[in-house]
CSV table of N, CA and C in Angstrom, one decimal:
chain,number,residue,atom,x,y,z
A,66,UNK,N,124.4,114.2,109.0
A,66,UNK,CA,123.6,115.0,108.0
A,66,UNK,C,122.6,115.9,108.9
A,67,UNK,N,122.4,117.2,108.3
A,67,UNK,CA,121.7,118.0,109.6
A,67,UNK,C,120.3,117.6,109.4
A,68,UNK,N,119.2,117.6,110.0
A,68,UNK,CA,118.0,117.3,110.4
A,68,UNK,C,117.3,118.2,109.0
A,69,UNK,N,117.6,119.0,108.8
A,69,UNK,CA,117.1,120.2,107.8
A,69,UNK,C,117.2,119.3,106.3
A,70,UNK,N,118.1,118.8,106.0
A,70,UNK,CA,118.1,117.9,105.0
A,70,UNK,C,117.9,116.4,105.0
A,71,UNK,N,118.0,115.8,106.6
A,71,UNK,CA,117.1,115.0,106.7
A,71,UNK,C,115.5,114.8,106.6
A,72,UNK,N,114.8,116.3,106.6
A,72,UNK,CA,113.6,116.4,106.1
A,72,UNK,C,113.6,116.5,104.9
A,73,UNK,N,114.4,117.2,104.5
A,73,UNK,CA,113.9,117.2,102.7
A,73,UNK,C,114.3,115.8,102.0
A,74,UNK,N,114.6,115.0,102.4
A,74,UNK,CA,114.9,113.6,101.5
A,74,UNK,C,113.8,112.8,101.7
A,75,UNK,N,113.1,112.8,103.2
A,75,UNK,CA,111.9,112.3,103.2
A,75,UNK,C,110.7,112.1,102.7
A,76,UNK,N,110.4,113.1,101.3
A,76,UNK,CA,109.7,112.9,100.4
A,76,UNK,C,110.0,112.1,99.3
A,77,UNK,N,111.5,111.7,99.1
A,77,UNK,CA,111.7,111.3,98.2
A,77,UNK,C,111.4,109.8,98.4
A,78,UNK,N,111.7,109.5,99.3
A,78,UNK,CA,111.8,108.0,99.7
A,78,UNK,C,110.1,107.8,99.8
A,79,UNK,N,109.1,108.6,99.7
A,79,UNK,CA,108.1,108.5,100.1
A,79,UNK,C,107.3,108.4,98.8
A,80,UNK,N,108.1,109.0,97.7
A,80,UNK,CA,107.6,108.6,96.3
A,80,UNK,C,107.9,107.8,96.0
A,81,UNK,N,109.1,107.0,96.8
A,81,UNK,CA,109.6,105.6,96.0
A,81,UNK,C,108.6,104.5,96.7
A,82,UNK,N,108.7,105.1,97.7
A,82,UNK,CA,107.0,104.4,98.3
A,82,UNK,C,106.2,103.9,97.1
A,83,UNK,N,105.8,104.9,97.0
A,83,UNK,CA,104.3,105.0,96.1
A,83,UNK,C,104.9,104.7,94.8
A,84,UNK,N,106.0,105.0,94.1
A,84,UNK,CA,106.3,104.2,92.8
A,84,UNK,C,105.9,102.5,92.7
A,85,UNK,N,106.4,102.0,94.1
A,85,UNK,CA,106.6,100.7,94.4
A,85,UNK,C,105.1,100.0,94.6
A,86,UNK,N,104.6,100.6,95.2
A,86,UNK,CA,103.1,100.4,95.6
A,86,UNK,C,102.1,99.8,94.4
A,87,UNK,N,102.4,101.8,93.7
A,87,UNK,CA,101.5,101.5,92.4
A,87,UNK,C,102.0,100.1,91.3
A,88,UNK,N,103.4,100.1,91.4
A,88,UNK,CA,103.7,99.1,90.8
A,88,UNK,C,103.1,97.0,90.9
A,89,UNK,N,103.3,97.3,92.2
A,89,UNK,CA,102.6,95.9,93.2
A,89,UNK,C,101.1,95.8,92.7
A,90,UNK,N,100.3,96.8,93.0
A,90,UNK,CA,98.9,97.1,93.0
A,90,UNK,C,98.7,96.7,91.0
A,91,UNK,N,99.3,97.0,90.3
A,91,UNK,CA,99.2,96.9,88.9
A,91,UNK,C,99.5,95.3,88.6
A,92,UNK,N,100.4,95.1,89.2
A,92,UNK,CA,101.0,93.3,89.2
A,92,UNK,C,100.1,92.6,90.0
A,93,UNK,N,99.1,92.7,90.6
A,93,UNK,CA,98.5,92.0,91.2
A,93,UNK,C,97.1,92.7,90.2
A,94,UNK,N,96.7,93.4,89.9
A,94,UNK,CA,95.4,93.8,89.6
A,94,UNK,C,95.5,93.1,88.0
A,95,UNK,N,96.7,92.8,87.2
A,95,UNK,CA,96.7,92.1,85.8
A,95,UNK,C,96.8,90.7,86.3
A,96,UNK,N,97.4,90.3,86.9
A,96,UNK,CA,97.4,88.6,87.5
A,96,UNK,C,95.3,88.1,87.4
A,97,UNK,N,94.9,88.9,88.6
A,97,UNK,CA,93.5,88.8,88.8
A,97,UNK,C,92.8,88.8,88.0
A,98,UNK,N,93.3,89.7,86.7
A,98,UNK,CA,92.4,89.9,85.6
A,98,UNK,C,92.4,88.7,84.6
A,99,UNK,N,93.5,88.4,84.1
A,99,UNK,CA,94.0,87.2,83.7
A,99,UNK,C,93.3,85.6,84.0
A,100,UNK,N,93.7,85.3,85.7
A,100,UNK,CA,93.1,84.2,86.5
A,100,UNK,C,91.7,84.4,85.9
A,101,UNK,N,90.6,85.8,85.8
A,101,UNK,CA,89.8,85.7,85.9
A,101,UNK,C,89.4,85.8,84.2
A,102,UNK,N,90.0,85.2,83.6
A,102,UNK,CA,89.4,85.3,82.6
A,102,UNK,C,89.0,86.6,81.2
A,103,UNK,N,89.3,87.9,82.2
A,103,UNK,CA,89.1,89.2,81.5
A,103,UNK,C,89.9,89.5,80.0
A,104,UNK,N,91.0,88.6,80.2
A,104,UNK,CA,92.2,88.8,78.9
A,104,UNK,C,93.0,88.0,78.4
A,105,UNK,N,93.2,88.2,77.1
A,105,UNK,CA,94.0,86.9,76.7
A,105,UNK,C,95.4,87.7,76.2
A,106,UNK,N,96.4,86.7,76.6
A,106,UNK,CA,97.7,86.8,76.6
A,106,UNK,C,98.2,87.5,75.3
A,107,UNK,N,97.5,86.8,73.8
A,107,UNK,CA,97.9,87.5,73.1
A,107,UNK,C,96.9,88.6,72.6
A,108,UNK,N,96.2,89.0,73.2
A,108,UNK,CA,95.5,90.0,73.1
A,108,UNK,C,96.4,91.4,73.8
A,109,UNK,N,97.1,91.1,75.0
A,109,UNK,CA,97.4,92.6,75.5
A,109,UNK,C,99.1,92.4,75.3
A,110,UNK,N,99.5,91.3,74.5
A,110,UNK,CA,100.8,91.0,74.2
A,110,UNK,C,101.4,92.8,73.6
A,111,UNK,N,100.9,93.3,73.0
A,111,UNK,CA,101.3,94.6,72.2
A,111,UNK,C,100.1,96.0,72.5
A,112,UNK,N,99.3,95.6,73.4
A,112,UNK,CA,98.1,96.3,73.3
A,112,UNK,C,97.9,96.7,74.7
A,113,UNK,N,98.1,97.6,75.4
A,113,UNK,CA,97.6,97.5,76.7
A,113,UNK,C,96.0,98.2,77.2
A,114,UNK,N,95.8,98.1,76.2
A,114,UNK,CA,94.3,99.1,76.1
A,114,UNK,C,92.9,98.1,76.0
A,115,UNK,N,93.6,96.8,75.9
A,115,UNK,CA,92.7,95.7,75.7
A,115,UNK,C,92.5,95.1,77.7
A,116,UNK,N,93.4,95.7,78.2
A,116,UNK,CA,93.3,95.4,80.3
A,116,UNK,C,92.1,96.4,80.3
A,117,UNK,N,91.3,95.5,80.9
A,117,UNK,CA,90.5,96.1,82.1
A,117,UNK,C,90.7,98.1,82.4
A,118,UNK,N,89.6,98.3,82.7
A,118,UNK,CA,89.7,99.7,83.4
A,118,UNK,C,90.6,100.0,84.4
A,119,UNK,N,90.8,98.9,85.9
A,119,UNK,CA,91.4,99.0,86.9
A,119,UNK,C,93.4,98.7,86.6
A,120,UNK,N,93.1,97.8,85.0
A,120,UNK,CA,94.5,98.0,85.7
A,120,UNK,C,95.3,99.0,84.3
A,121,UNK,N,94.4,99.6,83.5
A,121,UNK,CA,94.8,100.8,82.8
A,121,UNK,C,95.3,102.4,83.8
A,122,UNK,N,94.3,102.1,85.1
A,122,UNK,CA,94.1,103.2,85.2
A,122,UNK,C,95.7,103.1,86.4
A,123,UNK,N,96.0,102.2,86.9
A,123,UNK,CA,97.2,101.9,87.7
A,123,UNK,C,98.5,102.1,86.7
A,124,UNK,N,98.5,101.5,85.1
A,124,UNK,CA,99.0,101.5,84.4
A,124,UNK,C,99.5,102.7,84.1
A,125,UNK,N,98.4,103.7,83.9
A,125,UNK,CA,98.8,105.3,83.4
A,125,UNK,C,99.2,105.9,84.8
A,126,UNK,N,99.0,105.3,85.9
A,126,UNK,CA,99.1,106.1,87.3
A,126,UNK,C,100.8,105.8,87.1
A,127,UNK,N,101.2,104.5,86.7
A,127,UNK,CA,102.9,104.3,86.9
A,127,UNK,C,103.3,105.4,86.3
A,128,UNK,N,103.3,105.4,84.9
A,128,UNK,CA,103.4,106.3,83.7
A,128,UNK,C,103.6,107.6,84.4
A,129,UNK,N,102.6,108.0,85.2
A,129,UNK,CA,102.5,109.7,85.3
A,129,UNK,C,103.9,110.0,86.3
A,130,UNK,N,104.1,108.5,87.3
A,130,UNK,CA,104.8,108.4,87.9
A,130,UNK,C,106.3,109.1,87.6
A,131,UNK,N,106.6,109.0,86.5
A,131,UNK,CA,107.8,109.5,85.8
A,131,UNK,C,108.1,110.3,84.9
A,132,UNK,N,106.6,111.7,84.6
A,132,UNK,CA,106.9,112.5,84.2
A,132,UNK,C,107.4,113.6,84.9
A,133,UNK,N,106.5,114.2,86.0
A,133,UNK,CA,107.4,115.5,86.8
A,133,UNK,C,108.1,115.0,88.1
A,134,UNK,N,108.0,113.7,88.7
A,134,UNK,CA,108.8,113.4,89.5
A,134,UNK,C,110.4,113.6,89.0
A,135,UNK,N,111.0,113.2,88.2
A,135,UNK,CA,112.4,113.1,88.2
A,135,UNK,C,112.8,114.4,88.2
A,136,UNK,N,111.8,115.6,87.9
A,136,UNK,CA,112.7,116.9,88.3
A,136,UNK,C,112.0,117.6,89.6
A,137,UNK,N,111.8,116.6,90.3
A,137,UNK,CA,111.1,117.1,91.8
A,137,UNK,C,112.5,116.0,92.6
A,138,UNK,N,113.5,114.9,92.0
A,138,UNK,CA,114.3,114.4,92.3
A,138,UNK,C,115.7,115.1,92.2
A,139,UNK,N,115.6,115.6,91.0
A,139,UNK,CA,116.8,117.3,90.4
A,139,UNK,C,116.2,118.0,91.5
A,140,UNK,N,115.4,118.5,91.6
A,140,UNK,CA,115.5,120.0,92.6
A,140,UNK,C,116.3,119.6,94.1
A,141,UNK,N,115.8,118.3,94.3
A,141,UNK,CA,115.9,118.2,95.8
A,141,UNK,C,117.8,117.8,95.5
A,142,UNK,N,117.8,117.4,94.9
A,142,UNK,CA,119.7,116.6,94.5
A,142,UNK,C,120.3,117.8,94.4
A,143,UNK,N,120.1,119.1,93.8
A,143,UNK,CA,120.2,120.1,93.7
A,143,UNK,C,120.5,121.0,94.8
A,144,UNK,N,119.4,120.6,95.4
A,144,UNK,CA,119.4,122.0,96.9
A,144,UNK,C,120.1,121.5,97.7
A,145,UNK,N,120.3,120.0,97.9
A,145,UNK,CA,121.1,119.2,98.6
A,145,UNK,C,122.7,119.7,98.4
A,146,UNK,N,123.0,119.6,96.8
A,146,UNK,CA,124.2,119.9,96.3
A,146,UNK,C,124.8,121.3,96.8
A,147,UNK,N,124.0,122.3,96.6
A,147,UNK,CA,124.4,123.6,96.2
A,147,UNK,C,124.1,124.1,98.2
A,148,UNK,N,124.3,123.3,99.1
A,148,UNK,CA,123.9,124.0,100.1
A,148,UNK,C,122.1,125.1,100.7
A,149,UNK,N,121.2,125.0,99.9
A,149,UNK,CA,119.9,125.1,100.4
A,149,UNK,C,119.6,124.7,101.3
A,150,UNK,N,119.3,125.4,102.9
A,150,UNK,CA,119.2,125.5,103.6
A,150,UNK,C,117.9,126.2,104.3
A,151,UNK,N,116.6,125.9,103.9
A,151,UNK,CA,115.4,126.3,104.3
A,151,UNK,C,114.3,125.7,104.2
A,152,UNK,N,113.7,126.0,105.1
A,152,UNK,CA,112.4,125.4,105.7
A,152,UNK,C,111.0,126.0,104.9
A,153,UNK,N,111.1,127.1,104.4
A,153,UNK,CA,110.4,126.9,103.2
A,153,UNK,C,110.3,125.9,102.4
A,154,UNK,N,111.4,125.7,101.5
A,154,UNK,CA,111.8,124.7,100.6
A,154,UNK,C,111.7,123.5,101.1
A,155,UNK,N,112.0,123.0,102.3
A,155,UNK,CA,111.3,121.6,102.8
A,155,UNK,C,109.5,121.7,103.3
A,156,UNK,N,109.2,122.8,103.0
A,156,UNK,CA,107.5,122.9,103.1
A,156,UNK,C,107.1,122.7,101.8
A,157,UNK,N,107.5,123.6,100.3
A,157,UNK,CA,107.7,123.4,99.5
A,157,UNK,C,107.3,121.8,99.2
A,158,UNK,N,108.6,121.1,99.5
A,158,UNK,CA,108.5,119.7,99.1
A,158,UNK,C,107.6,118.8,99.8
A,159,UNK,N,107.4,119.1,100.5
A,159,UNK,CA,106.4,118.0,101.5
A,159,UNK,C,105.1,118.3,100.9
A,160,UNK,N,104.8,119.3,100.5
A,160,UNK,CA,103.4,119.9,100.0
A,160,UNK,C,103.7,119.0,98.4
A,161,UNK,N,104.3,119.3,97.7
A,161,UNK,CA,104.8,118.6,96.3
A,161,UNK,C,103.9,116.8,96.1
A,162,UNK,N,105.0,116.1,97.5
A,162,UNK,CA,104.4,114.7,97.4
A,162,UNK,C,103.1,114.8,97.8
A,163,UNK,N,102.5,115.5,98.6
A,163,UNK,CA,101.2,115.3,99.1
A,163,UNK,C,100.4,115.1,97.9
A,164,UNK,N,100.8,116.4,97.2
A,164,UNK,CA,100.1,116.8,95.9
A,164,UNK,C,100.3,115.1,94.7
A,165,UNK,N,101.1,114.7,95.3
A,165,UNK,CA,101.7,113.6,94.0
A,165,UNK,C,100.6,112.4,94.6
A,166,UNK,N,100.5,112.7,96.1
A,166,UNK,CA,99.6,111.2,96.6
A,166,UNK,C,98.1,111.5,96.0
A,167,UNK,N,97.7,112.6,96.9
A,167,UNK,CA,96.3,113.1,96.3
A,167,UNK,C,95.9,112.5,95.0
A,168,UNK,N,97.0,112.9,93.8
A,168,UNK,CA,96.9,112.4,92.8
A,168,UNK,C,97.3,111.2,92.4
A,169,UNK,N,97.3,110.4,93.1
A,169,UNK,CA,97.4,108.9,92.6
A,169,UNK,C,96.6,108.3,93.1
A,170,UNK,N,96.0,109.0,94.7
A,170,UNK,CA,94.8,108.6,94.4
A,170,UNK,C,93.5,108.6,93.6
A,171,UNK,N,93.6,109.6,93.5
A,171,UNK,CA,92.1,110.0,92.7
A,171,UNK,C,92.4,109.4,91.4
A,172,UNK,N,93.5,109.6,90.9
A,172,UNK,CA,93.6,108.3,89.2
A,172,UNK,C,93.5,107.2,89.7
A,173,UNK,N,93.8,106.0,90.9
A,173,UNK,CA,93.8,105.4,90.6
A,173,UNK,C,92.1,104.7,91.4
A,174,UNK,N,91.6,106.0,91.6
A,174,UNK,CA,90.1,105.8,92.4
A,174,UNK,C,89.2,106.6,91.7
A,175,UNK,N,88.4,107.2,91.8
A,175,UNK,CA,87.2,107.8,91.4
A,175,UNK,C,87.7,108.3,89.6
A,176,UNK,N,89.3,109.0,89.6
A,176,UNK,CA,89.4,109.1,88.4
A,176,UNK,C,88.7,110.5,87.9
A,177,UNK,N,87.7,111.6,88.9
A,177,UNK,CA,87.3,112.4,88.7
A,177,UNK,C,88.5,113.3,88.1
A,178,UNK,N,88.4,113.7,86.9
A,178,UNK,CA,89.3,114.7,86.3
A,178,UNK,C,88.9,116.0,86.8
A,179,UNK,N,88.5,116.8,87.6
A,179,UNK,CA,89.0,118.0,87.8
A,179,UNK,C,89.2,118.1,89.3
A,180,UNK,N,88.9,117.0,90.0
A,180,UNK,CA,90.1,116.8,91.2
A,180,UNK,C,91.7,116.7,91.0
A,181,UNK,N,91.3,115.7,89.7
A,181,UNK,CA,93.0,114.6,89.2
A,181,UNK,C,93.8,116.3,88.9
A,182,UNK,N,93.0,116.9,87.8
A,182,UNK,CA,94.0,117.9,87.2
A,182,UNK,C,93.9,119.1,88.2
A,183,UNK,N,92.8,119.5,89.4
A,183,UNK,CA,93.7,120.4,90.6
A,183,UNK,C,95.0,119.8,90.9
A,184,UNK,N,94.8,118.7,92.0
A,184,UNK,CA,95.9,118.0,92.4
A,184,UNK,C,97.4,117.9,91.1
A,185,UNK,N,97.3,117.5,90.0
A,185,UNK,CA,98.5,117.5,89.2
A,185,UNK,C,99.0,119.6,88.9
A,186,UNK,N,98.0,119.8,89.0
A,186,UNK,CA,98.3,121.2,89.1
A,186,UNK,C,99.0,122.0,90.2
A,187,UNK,N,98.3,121.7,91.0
A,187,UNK,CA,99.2,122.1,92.3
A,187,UNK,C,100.2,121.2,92.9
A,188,UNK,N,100.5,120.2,92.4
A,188,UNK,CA,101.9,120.1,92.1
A,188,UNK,C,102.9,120.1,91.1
A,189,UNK,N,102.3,120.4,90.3
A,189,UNK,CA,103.6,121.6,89.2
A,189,UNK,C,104.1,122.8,89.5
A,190,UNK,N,102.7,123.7,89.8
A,190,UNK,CA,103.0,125.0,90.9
A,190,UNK,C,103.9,124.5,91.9
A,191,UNK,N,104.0,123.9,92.6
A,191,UNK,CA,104.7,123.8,93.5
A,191,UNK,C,106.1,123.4,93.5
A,192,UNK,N,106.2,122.3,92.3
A,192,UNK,CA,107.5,122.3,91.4
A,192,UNK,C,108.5,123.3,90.6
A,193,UNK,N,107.4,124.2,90.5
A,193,UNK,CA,108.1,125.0,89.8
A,193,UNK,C,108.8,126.3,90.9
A,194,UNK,N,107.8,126.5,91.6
A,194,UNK,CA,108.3,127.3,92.8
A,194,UNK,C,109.3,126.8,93.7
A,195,UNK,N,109.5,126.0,93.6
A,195,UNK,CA,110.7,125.0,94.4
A,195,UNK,C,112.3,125.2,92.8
A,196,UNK,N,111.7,125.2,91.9
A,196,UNK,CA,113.3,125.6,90.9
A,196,UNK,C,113.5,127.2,91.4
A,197,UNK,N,112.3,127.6,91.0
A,197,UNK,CA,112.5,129.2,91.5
A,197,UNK,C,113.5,129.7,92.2
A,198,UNK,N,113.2,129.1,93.8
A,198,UNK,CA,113.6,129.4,94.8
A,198,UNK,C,115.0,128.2,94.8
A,199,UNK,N,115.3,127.7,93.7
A,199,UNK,CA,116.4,126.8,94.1
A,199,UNK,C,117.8,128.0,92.9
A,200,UNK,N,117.0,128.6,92.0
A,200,UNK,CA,117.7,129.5,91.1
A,200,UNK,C,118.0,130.9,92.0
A,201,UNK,N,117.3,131.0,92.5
A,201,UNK,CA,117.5,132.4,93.4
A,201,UNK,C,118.4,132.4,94.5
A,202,UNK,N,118.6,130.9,95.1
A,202,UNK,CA,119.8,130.6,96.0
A,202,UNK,C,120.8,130.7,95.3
A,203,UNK,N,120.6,130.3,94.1
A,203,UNK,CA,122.3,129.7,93.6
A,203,UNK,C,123.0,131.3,92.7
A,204,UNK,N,122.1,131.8,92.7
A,204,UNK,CA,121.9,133.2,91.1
A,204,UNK,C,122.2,134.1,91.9
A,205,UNK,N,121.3,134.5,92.9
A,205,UNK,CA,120.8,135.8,93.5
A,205,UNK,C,121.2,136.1,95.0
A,206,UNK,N,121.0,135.0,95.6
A,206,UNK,CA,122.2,135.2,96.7
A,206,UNK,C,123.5,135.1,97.1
């Protein structure tokens, strides 16, 4: 596999990272809540809004996890597919995840919404300029 698309799959693996993470970090943060007494079993049986702050906010962090990721997983399967071959588009993507860490940090820490919604912003922009330039390969050149 050339080095060129050895970089661009590196993000992806890097969200599965952080899929995984946030996932652990939520299974350990409702265990602790539980042991400690914060919740009862049939209380968050159908209700997840009855957990704790910390593990709501890990909870909606999973969640976000799989709204614009799966077509930041299409673009890359895509450019992979169709021959895309540039180092833009692997800047593109590497800027993307950054933008996706930033933002899981800050939801799953301070929670400051107009850091959270820069960060989710600039990686949409960044998503979206990555289809762009993935339609213009396939379309236009």
């Amino acid at each position: 596999m050339p080095l060129i698309d050895q970089v661009l799959i590196v993000p992806l693996f890097i969200h599965v990272l952080l899929v995984f993470s946030v996932a652990f970090r939520m299974y350990r943060a409702r265990v602790a809540a539980y042991k400690a007494g914060e919740v009862q079993l049939a209380e968050i049986a159908l209700d997840n809004s009855k957990w704790p702050e910390k593990v709501r906010k890990l909870q909606n962090n999973l969640s976000n996890q799989f709204e614009t990721p799966p077509l930041f997983g299409l673009v890359i399967a895509f450019a992979l597919l169709f021959g895309l071959k540039s180092w833009v588009f692997v800047v593109l993507a590497w800027l993307y995840i950054l933008s996706r860490l930033a933002h899981s940090y800050i939801h799953t820490g301070s929670n400051y919404i107009p850091h959270r919604i820069r960060a989710f912003g600039t990686g949409l922009v960044l998503l979206l300029l990555m289809w762009v330039f993935l339609f213009v390969h396939i379309f236009l050149l």
